[in-house]
C-alpha angles and dihedrals in degrees: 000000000000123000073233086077098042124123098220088069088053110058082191091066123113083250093079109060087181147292091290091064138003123233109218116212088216139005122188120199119217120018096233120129093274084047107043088039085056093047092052093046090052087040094050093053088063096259129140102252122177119201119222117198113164081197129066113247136283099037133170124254126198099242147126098235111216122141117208130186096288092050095050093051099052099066136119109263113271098020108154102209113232095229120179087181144009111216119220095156132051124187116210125199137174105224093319101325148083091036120195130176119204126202136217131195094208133042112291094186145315139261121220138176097244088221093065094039102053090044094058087050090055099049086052085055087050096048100051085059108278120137123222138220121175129184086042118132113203104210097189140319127243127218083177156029133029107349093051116082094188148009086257097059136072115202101220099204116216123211109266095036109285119130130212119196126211141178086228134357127208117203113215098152092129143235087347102045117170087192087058094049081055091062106041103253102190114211127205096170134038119173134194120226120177118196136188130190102218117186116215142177126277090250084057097041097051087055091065099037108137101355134087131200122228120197129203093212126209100252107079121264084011123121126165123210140208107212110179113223105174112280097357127064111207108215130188154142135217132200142153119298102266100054106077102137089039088060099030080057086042095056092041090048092045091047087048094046094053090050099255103119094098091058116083112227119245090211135003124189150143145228146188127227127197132193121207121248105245090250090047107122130236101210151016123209107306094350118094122186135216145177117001085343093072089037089254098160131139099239102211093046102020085221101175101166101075089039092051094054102035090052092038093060101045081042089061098042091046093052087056095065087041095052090053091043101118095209143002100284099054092041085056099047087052090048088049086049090053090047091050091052097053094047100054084048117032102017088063089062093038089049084040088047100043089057089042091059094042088054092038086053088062105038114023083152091064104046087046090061095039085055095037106042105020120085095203089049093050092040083059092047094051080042102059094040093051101047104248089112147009125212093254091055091042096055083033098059105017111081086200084052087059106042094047095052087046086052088053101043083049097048109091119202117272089037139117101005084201087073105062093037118138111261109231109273116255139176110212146339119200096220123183 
């Protein structure tokens, strides 16, 4: 759609309700990378979109920081990424030991500061023509009563009283979304992960330069990981929700095994992620959600960057066609096509992921040989991080792929010892 069709160059339109109060085409709510991706694809399509952040930008976010393939790939034109390192080299260990450290000779993926990252989505969003208000708190939104003049509008109350009023509202405001509460998002998994940003010295530093370290933890489904930024590693783990002092114990023993005990953290925190039940919607009447807002998370990894802007994208294309429904049947037939198009995307990798981690809580030591000593295993994992792939399209396209997540569907636990047998310790294999 061309900015020529646009109701913000027609003050005639249905946009402008009149000169008392605005009618947005579009409002997001939350600038995260789902909600900032959102606000550029409306933005883009030559609608009125108005940006909501309770915090002042930049802000940190509790995350690993590492852009894969999807992410990459999902980005506005021209967007330069803020990289601090490259990877071409991942260790793997299982709780400590058997360590193993694979090479590539390309990228593999990229390591960013959230905070960077997240601003320079924003200022996409803004110049593509959305407008941005940060320290603003959005209480709840409204589909009817007395704050909504009309079936084709949704009232978005402020804290402290004031009301906005869009055509459409996404709702991007994160893990703890109260947009997601108001449209029901279902969870069936919640997990726990705990970071810290630990400066260290440039002898430190240099050790680490282009490789990360990936972790298979002692809680089960749980793993930790060393990503170089610079001067500063960012370590964390991650595990399900329960098991707060297991993990808390996990990330001071990991710290203390690599040697970074000694360094004070610039920052610690902790966050928690939450995947989507498979019947969970994605929408209620003129409301769409995305990201972790909507729960779009891949469950073995917790990968949310390629799912927020993904999401965030279809999310803000989607709104579009919502904000110009002129009544409840067509809004709802745009918001089942958004729904549909998540679910044939990202769904695939979510249903793939979840069997992956439930194979992955029984048997870390498995899947660390298979990474660590398989070539086919090790060629999935560079595809996926580089983009050339994704786990749906994997399981979808590889007859081994398929045959190995069946085994392990199939595996109960107590079975085969052979199965959660140690792999032979190594040191290092130089892979292409």
């Amino acid at each position: 759609m061309s900015s020529e069709n646009s109701s913000a160059d027609d003050p005639s339109a249905d946009g402008v309700q009149d000169d008392v109060q605005r009618v947005w085409d579009v409002v997001v709510v939350g600038a995260g990378p789902a909600g900032a991706s959102a606000a550029y694809a409306a933005a883009v399509a030559g609608r009125r979109v108005l940006l909501l952040e309770k915090a002042e930008l930049p802000r940190y976010k509790t995350c690993g920081g590492g852009i894969i393939g999807p992410s990459r790939d999902s980005l506005p034109p021209g967007f330069e990424l803020p990289f601090r390192d490259r990877v071409h080299a991942v260790t793997f260990s299982n709780n400590g030991r058997f360590t193993r450290t694979r090479r590539s000779k390309q990228m593999l993926f990229g390591l960013i500061n959230r905070p960077e990252f997240d601003q320079q989505l924003v200022e996409h969003a803004q110049k593509a023509g959305a407008e941005l208000r940060t320290g603003v708190t959005v209480q709840r939104v409204e589909q009817h009563g007395s704050a909504v003049p009309d079936r084709r509008t949704v009232a978005v109350v402020l804290q402290g009283g004031e009301t906005l009023l869009a055509r459409a509202v996404v709702g991007a405001d994160g893990s703890a979304s109260r947009i997601g509460a108001h449209v029901g998002v279902k969870l069936d998994q919640v997990d726990l992960g705990l970071e810290a940003e630990i400066p260290v010295p440039e002898t430190v530093a240099e050790d680490w330069r282009g490789r990360v370290l990936i972790d298979w933890g002692p809680i089960p489904g749980s793993y930790g990981w060393v990503f170089p930024k610079g001067d500063t590693l960012t370590v964390g783990v991650i595990s399900a929700r329960g098991e707060g002092a297991a993990t808390k114990r996990y990330l001071e023993e990991f710290v203390g095994r690599l040697g970074l005990a000694g360094f004070e953290p610039s920052i610690s925190s902790g966050h928690l992620t939450r995947c989507r039940a498979d019947d969970s919607p994605l929408s209620r009447g003129r409301v769409l959600v995305c990201g972790d807002a909507a729960g779009l998370l891949e469950p073995w990894t917790r990968e949310g960057i390629s799912f927020a802007l993904r999401s965030g994208r279809l999310a803000g294309e989607w709104a579009v066609r919502i904000a110009e429904a002129h009544d409840a049947v067509d809004a709802r037939r745009q918001a089942l096509n958004y729904a549909f198009a998540i679910k044939a995307g990202l769904g695939i990798e979510m249903s793939v992921g979840r069997r992956l981690l439930t194979a992955f809580e029984r048997r870390p030591g498995l899947f660390h040989a298979a990474l660590t000593g398989f070539r086919p295993a090790w060629n999935a994992f560079k595809g996926i991080t580089q983009g050339a792939t994704s786990l749906g399209e994997l399981v979808r396209t590889h007859p081994m792929a398929q045959r190995a997540l069946t085994a392990f569907d199939r595996r109960q636990p107590g079975g085969d010892p052979a199965a959660t047998a140690e792999p032979t310790p190594a040191t290092e294999d130089a892979g292409s």
